[in-house]
PDB file of C-alpha atoms and ligand atoms in Angstrom:
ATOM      1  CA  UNK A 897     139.107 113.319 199.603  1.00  0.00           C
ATOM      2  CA  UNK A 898     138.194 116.741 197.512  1.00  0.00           C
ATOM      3  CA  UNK A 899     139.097 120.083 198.781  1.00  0.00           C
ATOM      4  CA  UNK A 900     137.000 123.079 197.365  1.00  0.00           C
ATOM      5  CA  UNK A 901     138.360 126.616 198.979  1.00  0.00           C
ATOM      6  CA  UNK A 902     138.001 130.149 199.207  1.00  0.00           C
ATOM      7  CA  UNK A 903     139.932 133.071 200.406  1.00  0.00           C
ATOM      8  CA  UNK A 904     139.671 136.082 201.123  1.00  0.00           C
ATOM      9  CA  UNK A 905     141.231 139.391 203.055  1.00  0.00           C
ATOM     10  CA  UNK A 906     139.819 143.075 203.528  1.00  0.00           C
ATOM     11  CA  UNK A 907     141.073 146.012 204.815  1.00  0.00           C
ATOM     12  CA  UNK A 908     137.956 146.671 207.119  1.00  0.00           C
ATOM     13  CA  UNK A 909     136.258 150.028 207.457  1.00  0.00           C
ATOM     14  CA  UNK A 910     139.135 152.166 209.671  1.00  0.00           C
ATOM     15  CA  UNK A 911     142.724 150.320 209.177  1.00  0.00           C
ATOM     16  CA  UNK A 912     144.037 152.092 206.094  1.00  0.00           C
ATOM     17  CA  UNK A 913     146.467 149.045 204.985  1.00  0.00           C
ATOM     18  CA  UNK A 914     146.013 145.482 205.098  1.00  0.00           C
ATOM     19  CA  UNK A 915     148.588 143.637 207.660  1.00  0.00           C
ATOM     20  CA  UNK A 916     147.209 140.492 206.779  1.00  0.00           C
ATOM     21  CA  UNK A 917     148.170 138.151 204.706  1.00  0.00           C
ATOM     22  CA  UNK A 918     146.296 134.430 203.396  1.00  0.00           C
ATOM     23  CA  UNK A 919     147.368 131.197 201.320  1.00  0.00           C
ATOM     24  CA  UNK A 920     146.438 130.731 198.744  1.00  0.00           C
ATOM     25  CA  UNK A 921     146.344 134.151 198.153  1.00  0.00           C
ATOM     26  CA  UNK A 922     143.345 136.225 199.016  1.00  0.00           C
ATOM     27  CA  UNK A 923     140.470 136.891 196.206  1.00  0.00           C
ATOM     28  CA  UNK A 924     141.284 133.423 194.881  1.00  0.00           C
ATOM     29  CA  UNK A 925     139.510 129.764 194.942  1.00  0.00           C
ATOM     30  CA  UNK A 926     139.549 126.532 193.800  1.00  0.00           C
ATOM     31  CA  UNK A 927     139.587 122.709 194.403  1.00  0.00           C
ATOM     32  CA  UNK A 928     141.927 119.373 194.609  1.00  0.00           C
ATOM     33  CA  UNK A 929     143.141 116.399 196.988  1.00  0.00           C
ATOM     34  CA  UNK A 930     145.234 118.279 198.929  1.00  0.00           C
ATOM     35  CA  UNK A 931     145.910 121.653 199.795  1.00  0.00           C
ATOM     36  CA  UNK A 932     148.372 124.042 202.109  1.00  0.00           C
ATOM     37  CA  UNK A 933     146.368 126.716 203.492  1.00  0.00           C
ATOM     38  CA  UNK A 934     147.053 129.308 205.986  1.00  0.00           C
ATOM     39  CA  UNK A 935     145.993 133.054 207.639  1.00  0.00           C
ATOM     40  CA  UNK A 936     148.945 135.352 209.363  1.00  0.00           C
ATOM     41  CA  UNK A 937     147.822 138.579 210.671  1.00  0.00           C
ATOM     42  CA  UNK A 938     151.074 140.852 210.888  1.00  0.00           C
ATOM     43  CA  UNK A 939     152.313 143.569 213.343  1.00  0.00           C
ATOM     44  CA  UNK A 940     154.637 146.424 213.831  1.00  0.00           C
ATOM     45  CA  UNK A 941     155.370 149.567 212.651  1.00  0.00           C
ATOM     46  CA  UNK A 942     156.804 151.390 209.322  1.00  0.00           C
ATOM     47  CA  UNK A 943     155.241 148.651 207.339  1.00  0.00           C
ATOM     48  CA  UNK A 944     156.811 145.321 209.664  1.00  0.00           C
ATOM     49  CA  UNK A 945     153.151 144.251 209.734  1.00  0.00           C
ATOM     50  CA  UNK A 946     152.635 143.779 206.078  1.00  0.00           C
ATOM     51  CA  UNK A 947     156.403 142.691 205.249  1.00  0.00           C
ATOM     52  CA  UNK A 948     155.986 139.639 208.464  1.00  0.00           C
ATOM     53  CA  UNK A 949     152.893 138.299 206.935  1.00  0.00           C
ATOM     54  CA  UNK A 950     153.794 138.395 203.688  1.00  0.00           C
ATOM     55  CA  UNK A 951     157.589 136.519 204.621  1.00  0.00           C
ATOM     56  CA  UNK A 952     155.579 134.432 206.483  1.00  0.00           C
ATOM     57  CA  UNK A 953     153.154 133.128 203.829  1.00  0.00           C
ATOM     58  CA  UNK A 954     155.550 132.907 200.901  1.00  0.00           C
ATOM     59  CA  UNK A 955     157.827 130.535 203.398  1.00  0.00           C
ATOM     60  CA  UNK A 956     155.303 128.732 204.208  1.00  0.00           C
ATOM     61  CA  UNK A 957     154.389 128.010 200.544  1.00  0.00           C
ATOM     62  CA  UNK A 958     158.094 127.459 199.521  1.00  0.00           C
ATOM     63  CA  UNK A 959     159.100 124.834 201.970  1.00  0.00           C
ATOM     64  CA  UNK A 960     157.590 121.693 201.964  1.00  0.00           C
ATOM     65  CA  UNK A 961     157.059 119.487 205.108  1.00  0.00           C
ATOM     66  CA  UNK A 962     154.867 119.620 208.212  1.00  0.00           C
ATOM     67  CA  UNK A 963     153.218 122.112 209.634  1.00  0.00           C
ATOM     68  CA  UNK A 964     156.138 122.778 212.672  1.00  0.00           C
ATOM     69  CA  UNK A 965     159.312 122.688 209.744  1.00  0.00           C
ATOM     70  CA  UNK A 966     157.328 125.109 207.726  1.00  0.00           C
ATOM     71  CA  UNK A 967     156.479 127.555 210.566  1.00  0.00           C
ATOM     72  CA  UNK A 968     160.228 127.326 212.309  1.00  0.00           C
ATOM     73  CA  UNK A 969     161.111 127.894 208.898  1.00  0.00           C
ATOM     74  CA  UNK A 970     158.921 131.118 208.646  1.00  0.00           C
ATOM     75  CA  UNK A 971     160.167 131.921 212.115  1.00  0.00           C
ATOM     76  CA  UNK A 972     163.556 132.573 210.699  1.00  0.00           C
ATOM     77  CA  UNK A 973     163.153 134.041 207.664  1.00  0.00           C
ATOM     78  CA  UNK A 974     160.640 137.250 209.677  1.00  0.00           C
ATOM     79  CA  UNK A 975     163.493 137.377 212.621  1.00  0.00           C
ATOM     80  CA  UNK A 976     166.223 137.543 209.487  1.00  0.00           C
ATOM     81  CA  UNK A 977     164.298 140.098 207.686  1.00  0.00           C
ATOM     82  CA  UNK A 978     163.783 142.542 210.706  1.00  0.00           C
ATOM     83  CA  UNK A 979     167.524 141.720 211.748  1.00  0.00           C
ATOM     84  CA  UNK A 980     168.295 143.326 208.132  1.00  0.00           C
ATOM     85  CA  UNK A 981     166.526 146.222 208.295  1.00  0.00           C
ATOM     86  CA  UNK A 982     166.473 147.719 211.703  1.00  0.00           C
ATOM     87  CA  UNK A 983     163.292 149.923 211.799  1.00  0.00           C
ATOM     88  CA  UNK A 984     161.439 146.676 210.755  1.00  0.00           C
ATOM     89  CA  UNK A 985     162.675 145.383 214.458  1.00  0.00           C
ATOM     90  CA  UNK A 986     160.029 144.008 216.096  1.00  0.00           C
ATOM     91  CA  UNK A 987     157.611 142.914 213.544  1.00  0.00           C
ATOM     92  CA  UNK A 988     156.450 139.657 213.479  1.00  0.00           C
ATOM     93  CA  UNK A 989     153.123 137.561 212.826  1.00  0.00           C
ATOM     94  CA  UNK A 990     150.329 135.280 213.949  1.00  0.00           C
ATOM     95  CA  UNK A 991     150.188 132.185 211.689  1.00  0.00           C
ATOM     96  CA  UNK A 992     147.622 129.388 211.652  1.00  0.00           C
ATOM     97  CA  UNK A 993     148.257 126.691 209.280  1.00  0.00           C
ATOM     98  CA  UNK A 994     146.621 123.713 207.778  1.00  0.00           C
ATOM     99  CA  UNK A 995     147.857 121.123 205.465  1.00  0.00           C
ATOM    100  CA  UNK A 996     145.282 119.176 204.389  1.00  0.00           C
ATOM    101  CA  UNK A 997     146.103 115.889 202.952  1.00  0.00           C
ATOM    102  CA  UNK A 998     144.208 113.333 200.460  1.00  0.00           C
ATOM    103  CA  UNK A 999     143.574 110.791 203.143  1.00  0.00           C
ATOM    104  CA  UNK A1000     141.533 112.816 205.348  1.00  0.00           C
ATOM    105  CA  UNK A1001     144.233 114.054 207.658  1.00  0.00           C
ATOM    106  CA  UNK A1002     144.757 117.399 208.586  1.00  0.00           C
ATOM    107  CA  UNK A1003     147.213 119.121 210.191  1.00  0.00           C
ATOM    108  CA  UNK A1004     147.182 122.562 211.980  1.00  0.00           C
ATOM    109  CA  UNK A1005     149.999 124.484 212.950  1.00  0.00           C
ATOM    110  CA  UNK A1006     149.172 127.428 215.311  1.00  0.00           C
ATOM    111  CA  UNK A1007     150.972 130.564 216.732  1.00  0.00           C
ATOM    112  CA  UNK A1008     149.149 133.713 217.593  1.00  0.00           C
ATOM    113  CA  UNK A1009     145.659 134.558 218.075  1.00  0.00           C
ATOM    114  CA  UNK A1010     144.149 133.731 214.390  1.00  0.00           C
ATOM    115  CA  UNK A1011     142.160 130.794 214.504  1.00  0.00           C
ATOM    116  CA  UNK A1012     141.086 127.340 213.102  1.00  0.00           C
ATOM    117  CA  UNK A1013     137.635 126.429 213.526  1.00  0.00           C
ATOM    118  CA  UNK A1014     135.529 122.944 212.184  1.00  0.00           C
ATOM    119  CA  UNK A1015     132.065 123.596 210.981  1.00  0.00           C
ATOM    120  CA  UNK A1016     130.707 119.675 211.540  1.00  0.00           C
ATOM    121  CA  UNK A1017     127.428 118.631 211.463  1.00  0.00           C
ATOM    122  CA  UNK A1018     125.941 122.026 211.748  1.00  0.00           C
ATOM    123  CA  UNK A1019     128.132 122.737 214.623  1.00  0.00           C
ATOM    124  CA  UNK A1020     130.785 125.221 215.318  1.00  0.00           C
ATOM    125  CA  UNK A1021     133.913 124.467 217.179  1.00  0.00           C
ATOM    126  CA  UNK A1022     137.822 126.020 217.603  1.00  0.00           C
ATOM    127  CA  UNK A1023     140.286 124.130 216.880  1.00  0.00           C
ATOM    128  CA  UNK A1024     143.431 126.421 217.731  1.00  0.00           C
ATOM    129  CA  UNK A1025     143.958 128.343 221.231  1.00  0.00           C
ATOM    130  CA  UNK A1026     144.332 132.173 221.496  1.00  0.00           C
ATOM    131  CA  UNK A1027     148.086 132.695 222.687  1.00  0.00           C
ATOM    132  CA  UNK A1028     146.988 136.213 223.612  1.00  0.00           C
ATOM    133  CA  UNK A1029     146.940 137.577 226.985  1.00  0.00           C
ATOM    134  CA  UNK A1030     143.458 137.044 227.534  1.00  0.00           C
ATOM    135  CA  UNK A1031     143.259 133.887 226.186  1.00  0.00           C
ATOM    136  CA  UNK A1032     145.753 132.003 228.616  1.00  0.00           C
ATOM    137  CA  UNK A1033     143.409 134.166 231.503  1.00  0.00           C
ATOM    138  CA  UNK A1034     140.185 132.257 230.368  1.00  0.00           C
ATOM    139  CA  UNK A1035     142.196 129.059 229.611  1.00  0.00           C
ATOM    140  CA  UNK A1036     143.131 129.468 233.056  1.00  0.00           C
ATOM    141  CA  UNK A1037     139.786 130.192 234.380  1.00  0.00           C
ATOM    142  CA  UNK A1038     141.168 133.540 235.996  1.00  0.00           C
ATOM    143  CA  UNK A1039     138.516 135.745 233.122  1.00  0.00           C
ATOM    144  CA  UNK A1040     135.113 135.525 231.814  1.00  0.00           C
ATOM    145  CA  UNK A1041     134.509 135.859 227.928  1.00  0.00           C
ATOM    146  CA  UNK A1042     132.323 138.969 229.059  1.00  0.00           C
ATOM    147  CA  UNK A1043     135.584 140.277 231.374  1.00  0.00           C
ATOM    148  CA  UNK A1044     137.947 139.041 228.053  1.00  0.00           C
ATOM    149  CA  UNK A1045     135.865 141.032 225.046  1.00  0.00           C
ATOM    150  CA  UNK A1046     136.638 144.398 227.047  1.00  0.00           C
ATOM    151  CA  UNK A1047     140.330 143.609 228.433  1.00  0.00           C
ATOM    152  CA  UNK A1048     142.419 146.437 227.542  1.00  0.00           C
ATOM    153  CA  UNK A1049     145.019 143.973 226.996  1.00  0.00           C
ATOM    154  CA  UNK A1050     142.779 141.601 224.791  1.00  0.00           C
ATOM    155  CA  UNK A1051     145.093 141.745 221.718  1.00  0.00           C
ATOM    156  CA  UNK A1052     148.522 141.783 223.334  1.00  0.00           C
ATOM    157  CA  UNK A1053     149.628 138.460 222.061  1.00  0.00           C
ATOM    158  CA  UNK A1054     151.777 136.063 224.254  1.00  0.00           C
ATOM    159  CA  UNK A1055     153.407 134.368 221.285  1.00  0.00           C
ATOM    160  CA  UNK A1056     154.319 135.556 217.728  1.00  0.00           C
ATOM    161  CA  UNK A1057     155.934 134.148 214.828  1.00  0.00           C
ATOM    162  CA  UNK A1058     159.773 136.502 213.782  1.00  0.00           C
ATOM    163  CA  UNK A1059     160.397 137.844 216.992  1.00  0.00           C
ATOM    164  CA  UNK A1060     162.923 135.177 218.291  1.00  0.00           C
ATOM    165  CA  UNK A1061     164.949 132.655 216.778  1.00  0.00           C
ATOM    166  CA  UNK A1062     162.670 129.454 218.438  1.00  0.00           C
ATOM    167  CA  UNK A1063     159.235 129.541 218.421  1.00  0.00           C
ATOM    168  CA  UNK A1064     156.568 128.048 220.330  1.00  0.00           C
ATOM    169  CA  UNK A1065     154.169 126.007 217.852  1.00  0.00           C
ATOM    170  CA  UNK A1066     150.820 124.238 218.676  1.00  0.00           C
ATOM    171  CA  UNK A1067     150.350 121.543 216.438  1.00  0.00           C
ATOM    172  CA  UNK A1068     146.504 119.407 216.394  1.00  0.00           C
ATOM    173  CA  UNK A1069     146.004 116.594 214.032  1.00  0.00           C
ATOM    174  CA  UNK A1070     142.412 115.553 213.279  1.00  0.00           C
ATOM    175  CA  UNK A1071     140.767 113.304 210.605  1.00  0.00           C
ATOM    176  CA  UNK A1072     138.310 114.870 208.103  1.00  0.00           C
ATOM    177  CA  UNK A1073     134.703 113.960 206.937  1.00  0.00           C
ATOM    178  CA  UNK A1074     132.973 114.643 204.013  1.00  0.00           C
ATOM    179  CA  UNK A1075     130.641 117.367 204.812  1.00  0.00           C
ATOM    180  CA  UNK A1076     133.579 119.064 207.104  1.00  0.00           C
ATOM    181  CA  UNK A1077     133.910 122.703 206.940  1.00  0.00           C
ATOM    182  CA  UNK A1078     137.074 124.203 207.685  1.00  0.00           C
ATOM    183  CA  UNK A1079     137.815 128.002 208.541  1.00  0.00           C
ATOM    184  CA  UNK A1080     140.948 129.618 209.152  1.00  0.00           C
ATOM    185  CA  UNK A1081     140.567 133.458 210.162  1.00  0.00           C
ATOM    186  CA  UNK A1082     142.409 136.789 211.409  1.00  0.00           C
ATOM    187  CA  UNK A1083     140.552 138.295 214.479  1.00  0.00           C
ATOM    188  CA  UNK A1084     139.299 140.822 211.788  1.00  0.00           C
ATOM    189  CA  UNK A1085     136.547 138.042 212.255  1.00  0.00           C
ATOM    190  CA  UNK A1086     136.800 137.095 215.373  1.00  0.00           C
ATOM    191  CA  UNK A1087     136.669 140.565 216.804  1.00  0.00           C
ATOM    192  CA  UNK A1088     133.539 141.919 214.980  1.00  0.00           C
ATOM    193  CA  UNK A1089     131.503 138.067 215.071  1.00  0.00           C
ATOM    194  CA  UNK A1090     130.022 135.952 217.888  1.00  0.00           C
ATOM    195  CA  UNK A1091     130.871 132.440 217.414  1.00  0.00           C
ATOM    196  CA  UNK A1092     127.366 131.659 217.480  1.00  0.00           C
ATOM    197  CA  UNK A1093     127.127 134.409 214.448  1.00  0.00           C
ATOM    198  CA  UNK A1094     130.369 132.536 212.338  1.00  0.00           C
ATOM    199  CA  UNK A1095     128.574 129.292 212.965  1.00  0.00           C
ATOM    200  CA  UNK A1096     125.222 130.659 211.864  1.00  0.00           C
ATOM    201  CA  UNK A1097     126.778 132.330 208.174  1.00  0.00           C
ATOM    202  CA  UNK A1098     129.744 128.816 207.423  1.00  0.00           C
ATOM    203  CA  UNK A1099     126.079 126.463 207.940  1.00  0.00           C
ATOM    204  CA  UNK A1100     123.768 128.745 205.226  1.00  0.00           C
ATOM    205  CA  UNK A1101     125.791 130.070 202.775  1.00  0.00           C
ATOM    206  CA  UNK A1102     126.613 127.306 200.055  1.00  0.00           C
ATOM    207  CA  UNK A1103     130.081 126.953 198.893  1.00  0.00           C
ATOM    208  CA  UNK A1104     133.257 128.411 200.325  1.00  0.00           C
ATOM    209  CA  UNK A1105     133.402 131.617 197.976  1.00  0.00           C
ATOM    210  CA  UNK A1106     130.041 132.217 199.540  1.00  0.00           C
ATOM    211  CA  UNK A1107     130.549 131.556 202.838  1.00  0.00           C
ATOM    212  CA  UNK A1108     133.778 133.347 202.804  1.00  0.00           C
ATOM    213  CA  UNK A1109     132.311 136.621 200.867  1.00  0.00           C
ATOM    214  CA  UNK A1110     129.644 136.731 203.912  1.00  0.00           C
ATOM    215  CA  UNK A1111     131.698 136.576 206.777  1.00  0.00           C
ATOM    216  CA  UNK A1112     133.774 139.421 205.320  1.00  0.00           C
ATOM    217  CA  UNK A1113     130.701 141.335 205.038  1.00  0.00           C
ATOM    218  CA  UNK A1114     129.190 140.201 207.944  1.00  0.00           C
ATOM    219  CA  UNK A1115     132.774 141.565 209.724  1.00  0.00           C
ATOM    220  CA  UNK A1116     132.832 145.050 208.210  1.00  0.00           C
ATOM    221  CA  UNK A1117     128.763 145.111 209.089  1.00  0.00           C
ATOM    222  CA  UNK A1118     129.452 144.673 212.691  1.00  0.00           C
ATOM    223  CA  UNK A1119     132.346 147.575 212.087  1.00  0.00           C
ATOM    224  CA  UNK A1120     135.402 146.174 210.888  1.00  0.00           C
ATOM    225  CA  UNK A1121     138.307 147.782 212.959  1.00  0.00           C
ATOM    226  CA  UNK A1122     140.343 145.162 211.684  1.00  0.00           C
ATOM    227  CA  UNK A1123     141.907 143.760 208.706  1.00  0.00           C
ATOM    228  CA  UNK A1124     139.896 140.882 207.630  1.00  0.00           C
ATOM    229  CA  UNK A1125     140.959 137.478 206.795  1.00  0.00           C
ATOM    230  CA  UNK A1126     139.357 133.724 205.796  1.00  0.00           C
ATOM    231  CA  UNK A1127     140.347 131.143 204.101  1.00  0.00           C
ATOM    232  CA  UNK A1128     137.162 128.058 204.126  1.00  0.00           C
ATOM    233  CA  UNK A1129     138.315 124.492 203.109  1.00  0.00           C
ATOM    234  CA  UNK A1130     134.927 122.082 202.236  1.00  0.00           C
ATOM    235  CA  UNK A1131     136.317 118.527 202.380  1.00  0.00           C
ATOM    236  CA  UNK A1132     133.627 116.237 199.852  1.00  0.00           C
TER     237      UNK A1132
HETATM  238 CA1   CA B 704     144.443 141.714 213.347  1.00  0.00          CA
END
């Protein structure tokens, strides 16, 4: 199987640094039988957000393995970093990983409330669970989505990536198609975009650069009060 992908990450219209980080790196495309790809949406203060993400991403990219080795890995190197420097304590990051292999397979690793989505067959549908506080309420069935898009707590996360030496990963394995569409995103997106809206943009727009250029834009359209981030895999 062929890979084509795109990625790409924004400031937004009224953060004035970008938190998040992508791999591959943002602004960048290309194609091949397999590929490591991967959003992680930093936080904390004095610049933790920015220096999590980035730790994150580069460990990702250095080790090789699965998906859990390479985000236990990342775990450690965030919670070493901040344990360095102490006004960096706290930081830490969302991460949502895929390695996508020749075969087919693909692998997501997930902490944090980025997401993984498949586009298949003109339909749209997540992949990884929110571990945010409102997420585990409508995985519960204790919130609506209408009672959840308002929550004052909506982006208080319930699991992060650098804040404690073990980490709780979600790991999904699924088998690819040709046609698939894959999209890995910060809540930048997910914030600012209806899913019906994401589905709408990842089936029209051609090619990942495309597709990825237009749900930035569509994101900072809608406002963009958040740093945003995609990375779109096509599988052919
Ligand atoms: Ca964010």
């Amino acid at each position: 199987m062929k890979f084509t992908w795109a990625a790409r990450s924004d400031t937004g219209r009224v953060r004035d640094h970008n938190e998040d980080a992508t791999l591959p790196a943002a602004g960048t495309s290309g194609s091949g039988d397999h590929l490591v790809a991967a959003v992680a949406d930093g936080m904390g203060g004095a610049a933790g957000g920015e220096i999590a993400s980035t730790t994150a991403i580069a460990t990702i990219a250095a080790v090789s393995g699965e998906v859990a080795i390479r985000i236990e890995a990342a775990n450690l190197a965030v919670v070493e970093a901040a344990a360095q420097r102490p006004r960096l304590k706290g930081m830490g990051t969302t991460v949502t990983l895929g390695l996508f292999h020749t075969d087919g397979r693909l692998q997501i690793g997930h902490v944090g409330d980025s997401r993984a989505y498949l586009l298949r067959g003109g339909s749209l549908s997540q992949i990884s669970t929110d571990h945010s506080f409102v997420g585990e309420m409508l995985t519960a069935g204790r919130m609506t989505e209408a009672e959840a898009e308002v929550h004052p707590y909506r982006s208080v996360l319930t699991r992060a990536v650098g804040l404690e030496p073990a980490v709780d990963i979600d790991v999904t394995n699924l088998v690819l198609a040709a046609g698939d569409r894959i999209l890995l995103c910060s809540d930048g997106i997910t914030a600012m975009l209806e899913d019906d809206e994401i589905q709408a943009t990842l089936t029209t727009e051609a090619g990942p650069e495309r597709a990825a250029d237009a749900l930035v834009t569509a994101a900072n359209a809608a406002g963009g009060i958040d740093n945003i981030s995609v990375v779109i895999v096509d599988a052919g």
